[in-house]
């Protein structure tokens, strides 16, 4: 077989192509964004296959590594001896002794085969897969799924052995690539970017404030010692307008008193055409309640969805304060104090 280049060359091309296939599959699934595969899965069978592979990534990597290893061994068993066999007589014909010609042929054959395998069979497909991750993952998904179906028992055994070694080293194996970055990692990235001057300090403060909203609670946003501004439950329209003039707030709570319970809120604009002696309860709306331990992110989402600019904060059954959209936005944009209340 090594004497016939018409056999060795096509076989070598096939082996290198298989290596390139497995390398591209490996890097494509690692680099591909899962949400993009999910978007394409509705109309593409290949995208659905890629999505299934991304859910059992360790098995796919085991299959890729098995294919790459088999291709490497095949090149070493077929192509390298053939190239060595062709080069040795050539060097011997140049006047080298048989031993020197044999050694030179072996070394050059090893260099040639390694170069072809490394550049064509690994580096080129790797770069292509990283440059077009979703496209390459989708394109190669179905043949890779077929390979995994055939060799699944072997892949499971290899994967189990690798996971056993990891657990012995104190590492918990993962089946999927983590999507995105956690808030701590993003916060560190923002701080580093601001420190090296790559991010304006104003923007870094806003981004850091947005990240803190996942952890900061409504309780922490309340100003110490602040009391809700409002009037009694039986207050008149005139008293509501007077409270607005006194506090500057457009939304006035009803039920603020020593023994009263806050249940409603009145927007002063709704009372502008009413006489002073008319009861304010006729213009009231149910107050929006928030738990003190809710995160700012959850609070902002709830206030936006319900279109409430003011919320009464409770700790159990006890009212401990009031927050407005202005308070939340001031945390995000400390230098922009727009009137939102």
mmCIF file of C-alpha atoms in Angstrom:
data_model
loop_
_atom_site.group_PDB
_atom_site.id
_atom_site.type_symbol
_atom_site.label_atom_id
_atom_site.label_comp_id
_atom_site.label_asym_id
_atom_site.label_seq_id
_atom_site.Cartn_x
_atom_site.Cartn_y
_atom_site.Cartn_z
ATOM 1 C CA UNK A 1 0.000 0.000 0.000
ATOM 2 C CA UNK A 2 2.821 2.432 0.835
ATOM 3 C CA UNK A 3 4.191 1.957 -2.689
ATOM 4 C CA UNK A 4 1.016 3.207 -4.363
ATOM 5 C CA UNK A 5 0.486 6.991 -4.121
ATOM 6 C CA UNK A 6 -2.910 6.602 -5.840
ATOM 7 C CA UNK A 7 -4.102 4.895 -2.663
ATOM 8 C CA UNK A 8 -2.128 6.787 -0.022
ATOM 9 C CA UNK A 9 -2.987 10.307 -1.224
ATOM 10 C CA UNK A 10 -6.812 9.856 -1.305
ATOM 11 C CA UNK A 11 -6.708 8.061 2.036
ATOM 12 C CA UNK A 12 -4.603 10.868 3.518
ATOM 13 C CA UNK A 13 -7.001 13.494 2.185
ATOM 14 C CA UNK A 14 -9.936 11.595 3.740
ATOM 15 C CA UNK A 15 -8.170 11.276 7.095
ATOM 16 C CA UNK A 16 -7.247 14.972 7.215
ATOM 17 C CA UNK A 17 -10.813 15.884 6.240
ATOM 18 C CA UNK A 18 -12.183 13.745 9.068
ATOM 19 C CA UNK A 19 -9.807 15.403 11.513
ATOM 20 C CA UNK A 20 -10.924 18.818 10.268
ATOM 21 C CA UNK A 21 -14.557 17.764 10.703
ATOM 22 C CA UNK A 22 -14.108 16.737 14.337
ATOM 23 C CA UNK A 23 -12.060 19.834 15.181
ATOM 24 C CA UNK A 24 -14.691 22.118 13.639
ATOM 25 C CA UNK A 25 -17.486 20.346 15.525
ATOM 26 C CA UNK A 26 -15.621 20.702 18.804
ATOM 27 C CA UNK A 27 -14.931 24.428 18.535
ATOM 28 C CA UNK A 28 -18.253 25.281 16.901
ATOM 29 C CA UNK A 29 -20.345 23.944 19.784
ATOM 30 C CA UNK A 30 -18.135 25.619 22.353
ATOM 31 C CA UNK A 31 -18.306 29.014 20.611
ATOM 32 C CA UNK A 32 -21.946 28.889 19.471
ATOM 33 C CA UNK A 33 -24.508 30.955 21.404
ATOM 34 C CA UNK A 34 -27.297 28.738 22.657
ATOM 35 C CA UNK A 35 -30.019 31.371 22.224
ATOM 36 C CA UNK A 36 -29.140 31.712 18.537
ATOM 37 C CA UNK A 37 -29.407 27.971 18.067
ATOM 38 C CA UNK A 38 -32.777 28.063 19.849
ATOM 39 C CA UNK A 39 -33.990 30.789 17.496
ATOM 40 C CA UNK A 40 -32.962 28.731 14.451
ATOM 41 C CA UNK A 41 -34.288 25.440 15.852
ATOM 42 C CA UNK A 42 -37.887 26.312 15.042
ATOM 43 C CA UNK A 43 -37.265 26.010 11.301
ATOM 44 C CA UNK A 44 -34.101 23.903 11.006
ATOM 45 C CA UNK A 45 -33.597 20.229 11.749
ATOM 46 C CA UNK A 46 -29.822 20.742 11.795
ATOM 47 C CA UNK A 47 -30.167 23.530 14.364
ATOM 48 C CA UNK A 48 -32.264 21.231 16.555
ATOM 49 C CA UNK A 49 -29.527 18.597 16.276
ATOM 50 C CA UNK A 50 -26.903 21.199 17.238
ATOM 51 C CA UNK A 51 -29.047 22.231 20.192
ATOM 52 C CA UNK A 52 -29.254 18.621 21.395
ATOM 53 C CA UNK A 53 -25.476 18.314 21.080
ATOM 54 C CA UNK A 54 -24.954 21.465 23.135
ATOM 55 C CA UNK A 55 -27.027 19.887 25.916
ATOM 56 C CA UNK A 56 -24.643 16.904 26.119
ATOM 57 C CA UNK A 57 -21.444 18.753 25.426
ATOM 58 C CA UNK A 58 -19.147 16.376 27.287
ATOM 59 C CA UNK A 59 -20.264 13.466 25.101
ATOM 60 C CA UNK A 60 -19.782 15.555 21.976
ATOM 61 C CA UNK A 61 -16.289 16.554 23.078
ATOM 62 C CA UNK A 62 -15.480 12.933 23.813
ATOM 63 C CA UNK A 63 -16.622 12.035 20.302
ATOM 64 C CA UNK A 64 -14.570 14.842 18.770
ATOM 65 C CA UNK A 65 -11.464 13.858 20.691
ATOM 66 C CA UNK A 66 -11.959 10.214 19.735
ATOM 67 C CA UNK A 67 -12.234 11.162 16.062
ATOM 68 C CA UNK A 68 -9.195 13.475 16.170
ATOM 69 C CA UNK A 69 -7.113 10.846 17.953
ATOM 70 C CA UNK A 70 -8.134 8.146 15.477
ATOM 71 C CA UNK A 71 -7.253 10.437 12.559
ATOM 72 C CA UNK A 72 -3.852 11.219 14.087
ATOM 73 C CA UNK A 73 -3.090 7.536 14.595
ATOM 74 C CA UNK A 74 -4.232 6.748 11.044
ATOM 75 C CA UNK A 75 -1.898 9.377 9.612
ATOM 76 C CA UNK A 76 0.923 7.942 11.678
ATOM 77 C CA UNK A 77 0.160 4.418 10.505
ATOM 78 C CA UNK A 78 -0.504 5.110 6.817
ATOM 79 C CA UNK A 79 0.745 8.464 5.553
ATOM 80 C CA UNK A 80 3.968 8.883 7.506
ATOM 81 C CA UNK A 81 5.384 5.457 6.572
ATOM 82 C CA UNK A 82 4.415 6.080 2.933
ATOM 83 C CA UNK A 83 6.145 9.463 2.811
ATOM 84 C CA UNK A 84 9.133 7.957 4.621
ATOM 85 C CA UNK A 85 9.222 5.146 2.077
ATOM 86 C CA UNK A 86 9.159 7.603 -0.833
ATOM 87 C CA UNK A 87 11.796 9.970 0.570
ATOM 88 C CA UNK A 88 14.438 7.439 1.633
ATOM 89 C CA UNK A 89 15.391 6.349 -1.940
ATOM 90 C CA UNK A 90 15.409 10.010 -2.980
ATOM 91 C CA UNK A 91 17.972 10.930 -0.308
ATOM 92 C CA UNK A 92 19.941 7.769 -1.019
ATOM 93 C CA UNK A 93 20.059 8.761 -4.693
ATOM 94 C CA UNK A 94 21.612 12.092 -3.640
ATOM 95 C CA UNK A 95 24.582 10.174 -2.249
ATOM 96 C CA UNK A 96 23.598 9.785 1.399
ATOM 97 C CA UNK A 97 24.359 6.478 3.135
ATOM 98 C CA UNK A 98 21.347 4.230 3.648
ATOM 99 C CA UNK A 99 21.161 4.906 7.410
ATOM 100 C CA UNK A 100 21.400 8.675 6.971
ATOM 101 C CA UNK A 101 18.878 8.602 4.124
ATOM 102 C CA UNK A 102 16.514 6.549 6.280
ATOM 103 C CA UNK A 103 16.823 8.960 9.236
ATOM 104 C CA UNK A 104 16.405 12.030 7.015
ATOM 105 C CA UNK A 105 13.383 10.481 5.320
ATOM 106 C CA UNK A 106 11.822 9.651 8.699
ATOM 107 C CA UNK A 107 12.349 13.162 10.073
ATOM 108 C CA UNK A 108 11.108 14.927 6.943
ATOM 109 C CA UNK A 109 8.105 12.607 6.680
ATOM 110 C CA UNK A 110 7.229 13.373 10.304
ATOM 111 C CA UNK A 111 7.532 17.121 9.681
ATOM 112 C CA UNK A 112 5.454 17.028 6.485
ATOM 113 C CA UNK A 113 2.666 14.891 7.920
ATOM 114 C CA UNK A 114 2.553 16.890 11.170
ATOM 115 C CA UNK A 115 2.435 20.177 9.259
ATOM 116 C CA UNK A 116 -0.409 19.034 7.005
ATOM 117 C CA UNK A 117 -2.377 17.631 9.919
ATOM 118 C CA UNK A 118 -1.785 20.670 12.135
ATOM 119 C CA UNK A 119 -2.542 23.363 9.567
ATOM 120 C CA UNK A 120 -5.170 21.738 7.335
ATOM 121 C CA UNK A 121 -6.669 19.272 9.798
ATOM 122 C CA UNK A 122 -6.754 21.423 12.942
ATOM 123 C CA UNK A 123 -5.912 25.129 12.737
ATOM 124 C CA UNK A 124 -7.890 26.001 9.608
ATOM 125 C CA UNK A 125 -11.154 24.298 10.689
ATOM 126 C CA UNK A 126 -10.739 25.679 14.208
ATOM 127 C CA UNK A 127 -10.495 29.250 12.886
ATOM 128 C CA UNK A 128 -13.485 28.710 10.582
ATOM 129 C CA UNK A 129 -15.622 27.299 13.399
ATOM 130 C CA UNK A 130 -14.774 30.165 15.745
ATOM 131 C CA UNK A 131 -15.467 32.757 13.042
ATOM 132 C CA UNK A 132 -18.871 31.209 12.170
ATOM 133 C CA UNK A 133 -19.903 29.221 15.284
ATOM 134 C CA UNK A 134 -23.661 28.891 14.754
ATOM 135 C CA UNK A 135 -23.331 28.271 11.006
ATOM 136 C CA UNK A 136 -20.644 25.602 11.438
ATOM 137 C CA UNK A 137 -22.434 23.988 14.390
ATOM 138 C CA UNK A 138 -25.641 23.715 12.367
ATOM 139 C CA UNK A 139 -23.907 22.503 9.222
ATOM 140 C CA UNK A 140 -22.007 19.720 10.993
ATOM 141 C CA UNK A 141 -24.633 18.720 13.557
ATOM 142 C CA UNK A 142 -26.410 15.884 11.734
ATOM 143 C CA UNK A 143 -23.318 13.851 10.716
ATOM 144 C CA UNK A 144 -21.890 14.338 14.195
ATOM 145 C CA UNK A 145 -25.127 13.120 15.786
ATOM 146 C CA UNK A 146 -24.917 10.011 13.574
ATOM 147 C CA UNK A 147 -21.345 9.400 14.722
ATOM 148 C CA UNK A 148 -22.359 9.846 18.360
ATOM 149 C CA UNK A 149 -25.292 7.451 17.925
ATOM 150 C CA UNK A 150 -22.974 4.722 16.599
ATOM 151 C CA UNK A 151 -20.258 5.177 19.210
ATOM 152 C CA UNK A 152 -22.415 6.315 22.145
ATOM 153 C CA UNK A 153 -21.536 3.348 24.430
ATOM 154 C CA UNK A 154 -17.808 3.983 23.895
ATOM 155 C CA UNK A 155 -18.246 7.724 24.405
ATOM 156 C CA UNK A 156 -20.221 7.200 27.611
ATOM 157 C CA UNK A 157 -17.486 4.950 28.952
ATOM 158 C CA UNK A 158 -14.756 7.450 28.074
ATOM 159 C CA UNK A 159 -16.771 10.315 29.537
ATOM 160 C CA UNK A 160 -17.456 8.392 32.749
ATOM 161 C CA UNK A 161 -13.744 7.667 33.142
ATOM 162 C CA UNK A 162 -12.861 11.334 32.619
ATOM 163 C CA UNK A 163 -15.557 12.476 35.085
ATOM 164 C CA UNK A 164 -14.267 10.002 37.673
ATOM 165 C CA UNK A 165 -10.794 11.490 37.376
ATOM 166 C CA UNK A 166 -12.194 15.010 37.714
ATOM 167 C CA UNK A 167 -14.149 14.159 40.842
ATOM 168 C CA UNK A 168 -11.065 12.536 42.341
ATOM 169 C CA UNK A 169 -9.320 15.879 41.779
ATOM 170 C CA UNK A 170 -12.178 17.772 43.463
ATOM 171 C CA UNK A 171 -13.737 19.193 40.283
ATOM 172 C CA UNK A 172 -17.428 18.774 39.481
ATOM 173 C CA UNK A 173 -17.942 18.001 35.757
ATOM 174 C CA UNK A 174 -20.366 20.110 33.692
ATOM 175 C CA UNK A 175 -22.364 18.997 30.673
ATOM 176 C CA UNK A 176 -22.950 22.447 29.183
ATOM 177 C CA UNK A 177 -20.977 25.628 28.630
ATOM 178 C CA UNK A 178 -22.064 28.340 31.011
ATOM 179 C CA UNK A 179 -24.009 31.036 29.169
ATOM 180 C CA UNK A 180 -23.078 34.651 29.714
ATOM 181 C CA UNK A 181 -21.291 36.137 32.709
ATOM 182 C CA UNK A 182 -22.400 36.331 36.323
ATOM 183 C CA UNK A 183 -22.869 39.793 37.919
ATOM 184 C CA UNK A 184 -19.636 39.538 39.927
ATOM 185 C CA UNK A 185 -17.575 38.858 36.800
ATOM 186 C CA UNK A 186 -19.261 41.722 34.941
ATOM 187 C CA UNK A 187 -18.705 44.053 37.902
ATOM 188 C CA UNK A 188 -15.029 43.152 37.953
ATOM 189 C CA UNK A 189 -14.828 43.800 34.204
ATOM 190 C CA UNK A 190 -16.457 47.225 34.612
ATOM 191 C CA UNK A 191 -14.083 48.172 37.449
ATOM 192 C CA UNK A 192 -11.067 47.051 35.451
ATOM 193 C CA UNK A 193 -12.227 48.941 32.341
ATOM 194 C CA UNK A 194 -12.712 52.118 34.382
ATOM 195 C CA UNK A 195 -9.318 51.752 36.079
ATOM 196 C CA UNK A 196 -7.419 51.430 32.807
ATOM 197 C CA UNK A 197 -9.361 54.269 31.206
ATOM 198 C CA UNK A 198 -11.252 52.148 28.690
ATOM 199 C CA UNK A 199 -14.640 53.144 30.165
ATOM 200 C CA UNK A 200 -15.784 56.602 31.206
ATOM 201 C CA UNK A 201 -16.273 56.872 34.978
ATOM 202 C CA UNK A 202 -19.842 58.161 34.529
ATOM 203 C CA UNK A 203 -20.852 55.123 32.524
ATOM 204 C CA UNK A 204 -19.039 52.736 34.857
ATOM 205 C CA UNK A 205 -21.050 54.078 37.812
ATOM 206 C CA UNK A 206 -24.302 53.542 35.918
ATOM 207 C CA UNK A 207 -23.384 50.002 34.856
ATOM 208 C CA UNK A 208 -22.232 49.135 38.379
ATOM 209 C CA UNK A 209 -25.517 50.473 39.740
ATOM 210 C CA UNK A 210 -27.484 48.326 37.294
ATOM 211 C CA UNK A 211 -25.530 45.221 38.333
ATOM 212 C CA UNK A 212 -26.126 45.964 42.019
ATOM 213 C CA UNK A 213 -29.869 45.917 41.394
ATOM 214 C CA UNK A 214 -29.721 42.109 41.305
ATOM 215 C CA UNK A 215 -28.544 42.069 44.952
ATOM 216 C CA UNK A 216 -29.561 45.390 46.528
ATOM 217 C CA UNK A 217 -32.926 45.216 48.304
ATOM 218 C CA UNK A 218 -35.700 47.784 48.568
ATOM 219 C CA UNK A 219 -34.985 48.062 52.301
ATOM 220 C CA UNK A 220 -31.479 49.331 51.556
ATOM 221 C CA UNK A 221 -32.831 52.034 49.272
ATOM 222 C CA UNK A 222 -35.005 53.603 51.963
ATOM 223 C CA UNK A 223 -33.611 56.741 53.554
ATOM 224 C CA UNK A 224 -33.154 56.287 57.321
ATOM 225 C CA UNK A 225 -35.709 58.178 59.395
ATOM 226 C CA UNK A 226 -37.871 59.138 56.422
ATOM 227 C CA UNK A 227 -41.631 59.009 56.942
ATOM 228 C CA UNK A 228 -44.293 58.627 54.252
ATOM 229 C CA UNK A 229 -45.890 61.942 53.295
ATOM 230 C CA UNK A 230 -49.663 61.833 53.262
ATOM 231 C CA UNK A 231 -52.945 62.717 54.864
ATOM 232 C CA UNK A 232 -55.600 60.915 56.864
ATOM 233 C CA UNK A 233 -58.034 58.498 55.342
ATOM 234 C CA UNK A 234 -60.905 60.990 55.724
ATOM 235 C CA UNK A 235 -58.954 63.937 54.265
ATOM 236 C CA UNK A 236 -60.476 66.341 51.783
ATOM 237 C CA UNK A 237 -59.234 67.432 48.374
ATOM 238 C CA UNK A 238 -58.023 70.692 49.909
ATOM 239 C CA UNK A 239 -55.841 68.803 52.381
ATOM 240 C CA UNK A 240 -54.360 66.743 49.540
ATOM 241 C CA UNK A 241 -53.451 69.891 47.632
ATOM 242 C CA UNK A 242 -51.995 71.420 50.763
ATOM 243 C CA UNK A 243 -49.861 68.309 51.315
ATOM 244 C CA UNK A 244 -48.561 68.610 47.756
ATOM 245 C CA UNK A 245 -47.642 72.254 48.331
ATOM 246 C CA UNK A 246 -45.926 71.341 51.602
ATOM 247 C CA UNK A 247 -43.947 68.298 50.416
ATOM 248 C CA UNK A 248 -43.613 68.769 46.662
ATOM 249 C CA UNK A 249 -44.979 65.252 46.020
ATOM 250 C CA UNK A 250 -47.640 64.776 43.369
ATOM 251 C CA UNK A 251 -48.865 61.465 44.783
ATOM 252 C CA UNK A 252 -50.283 61.715 48.286
ATOM 253 C CA UNK A 253 -50.990 58.668 50.455
ATOM 254 C CA UNK A 254 -54.290 58.265 52.287
ATOM 255 C CA UNK A 255 -54.304 56.743 55.742
ATOM 256 C CA UNK A 256 -51.112 58.274 57.143
ATOM 257 C CA UNK A 257 -51.740 58.642 60.844
ATOM 258 C CA UNK A 258 -50.992 57.186 64.241
ATOM 259 C CA UNK A 259 -53.560 54.402 64.036
ATOM 260 C CA UNK A 260 -54.503 54.400 60.367
ATOM 261 C CA UNK A 261 -53.505 51.952 57.659
ATOM 262 C CA UNK A 262 -52.240 53.111 54.272
ATOM 263 C CA UNK A 263 -54.437 51.629 51.566
ATOM 264 C CA UNK A 264 -54.810 54.272 48.842
ATOM 265 C CA UNK A 265 -52.943 56.989 46.970
ATOM 266 C CA UNK A 266 -54.255 60.154 45.275
ATOM 267 C CA UNK A 267 -52.575 61.965 42.382
ATOM 268 C CA UNK A 268 -53.044 65.681 42.899
ATOM 269 C CA UNK A 269 -53.779 66.313 39.206
ATOM 270 C CA UNK A 270 -57.014 64.324 39.554
ATOM 271 C CA UNK A 271 -58.236 66.805 42.193
ATOM 272 C CA UNK A 272 -57.461 70.070 40.432
ATOM 273 C CA UNK A 273 -61.056 70.783 39.376
ATOM 274 C CA UNK A 274 -62.705 69.484 42.572
ATOM 275 C CA UNK A 275 -63.813 71.772 45.445
ATOM 276 C CA UNK A 276 -61.647 71.830 48.567
ATOM 277 C CA UNK A 277 -64.286 70.229 50.802
ATOM 278 C CA UNK A 278 -64.837 67.152 48.602
ATOM 279 C CA UNK A 279 -63.521 63.885 50.139
ATOM 280 C CA UNK A 280 -60.221 62.790 48.627
ATOM 281 C CA UNK A 281 -61.251 59.123 48.820
ATOM 282 C CA UNK A 282 -63.288 59.582 45.651
ATOM 283 C CA UNK A 283 -60.074 60.151 43.685
ATOM 284 C CA UNK A 284 -58.031 57.421 45.347
ATOM 285 C CA UNK A 285 -56.425 54.378 43.771
ATOM 286 C CA UNK A 286 -55.191 51.259 45.584
ATOM 287 C CA UNK A 287 -51.642 51.696 46.769
ATOM 288 C CA UNK A 288 -48.927 49.479 45.284
ATOM 289 C CA UNK A 289 -47.161 47.360 47.920
ATOM 290 C CA UNK A 290 -43.611 46.033 47.878
ATOM 291 C CA UNK A 291 -41.861 43.667 50.233
ATOM 292 C CA UNK A 292 -38.818 45.196 51.911
ATOM 293 C CA UNK A 293 -36.618 42.245 50.964
ATOM 294 C CA UNK A 294 -37.451 42.383 47.239
ATOM 295 C CA UNK A 295 -34.486 43.211 45.026
ATOM 296 C CA UNK A 296 -34.368 46.540 43.217
ATOM 297 C CA UNK A 297 -34.429 44.651 39.912
ATOM 298 C CA UNK A 298 -37.677 42.898 40.875
ATOM 299 C CA UNK A 299 -39.134 46.138 42.271
ATOM 300 C CA UNK A 300 -38.369 48.128 39.114
ATOM 301 C CA UNK A 301 -39.825 45.374 36.928
ATOM 302 C CA UNK A 302 -43.014 45.192 39.018
ATOM 303 C CA UNK A 303 -43.474 48.981 39.059
ATOM 304 C CA UNK A 304 -42.994 49.213 35.286
ATOM 305 C CA UNK A 305 -45.393 46.345 34.551
ATOM 306 C CA UNK A 306 -48.101 47.794 36.804
ATOM 307 C CA UNK A 307 -47.320 51.404 35.784
ATOM 308 C CA UNK A 308 -46.901 52.547 39.367
ATOM 309 C CA UNK A 309 -44.514 55.383 40.156
ATOM 310 C CA UNK A 310 -44.859 54.983 43.913
ATOM 311 C CA UNK A 311 -44.811 51.941 46.169
ATOM 312 C CA UNK A 312 -45.346 51.472 49.876
ATOM 313 C CA UNK A 313 -42.696 49.247 51.421
ATOM 314 C CA UNK A 314 -43.740 46.753 54.051
ATOM 315 C CA UNK A 315 -41.789 44.537 56.425
ATOM 316 C CA UNK A 316 -44.390 41.911 57.187
ATOM 317 C CA UNK A 317 -47.490 43.955 58.064
ATOM 318 C CA UNK A 318 -45.536 47.031 59.130
ATOM 319 C CA UNK A 319 -45.130 49.946 56.723
ATOM 320 C CA UNK A 320 -41.507 51.079 56.854
ATOM 321 C CA UNK A 321 -41.341 53.595 54.021
ATOM 322 C CA UNK A 322 -42.095 54.599 50.483
ATOM 323 C CA UNK A 323 -40.013 54.429 47.300
ATOM 324 C CA UNK A 324 -40.627 56.006 43.938
ATOM 325 C CA UNK A 325 -39.302 55.436 40.464
ATOM 326 C CA UNK A 326 -37.212 58.537 41.062
ATOM 327 C CA UNK A 327 -35.440 56.772 43.935
ATOM 328 C CA UNK A 328 -34.649 53.747 41.780
ATOM 329 C CA UNK A 329 -33.499 55.827 38.824
ATOM 330 C CA UNK A 330 -31.369 57.985 41.101
ATOM 331 C CA UNK A 331 -29.521 54.810 42.072
ATOM 332 C CA UNK A 332 -28.918 54.062 38.385
ATOM 333 C CA UNK A 333 -28.177 57.637 37.322
ATOM 334 C CA UNK A 334 -26.794 59.426 40.401
ATOM 335 C CA UNK A 335 -25.911 62.518 38.358
ATOM 336 C CA UNK A 336 -29.357 62.825 36.773
ATOM 337 C CA UNK A 337 -32.052 63.752 39.279
ATOM 338 C CA UNK A 338 -35.084 63.977 37.040
ATOM 339 C CA UNK A 339 -38.478 64.567 38.550
ATOM 340 C CA UNK A 340 -40.316 61.286 38.158
ATOM 341 C CA UNK A 341 -42.519 61.348 41.229
#
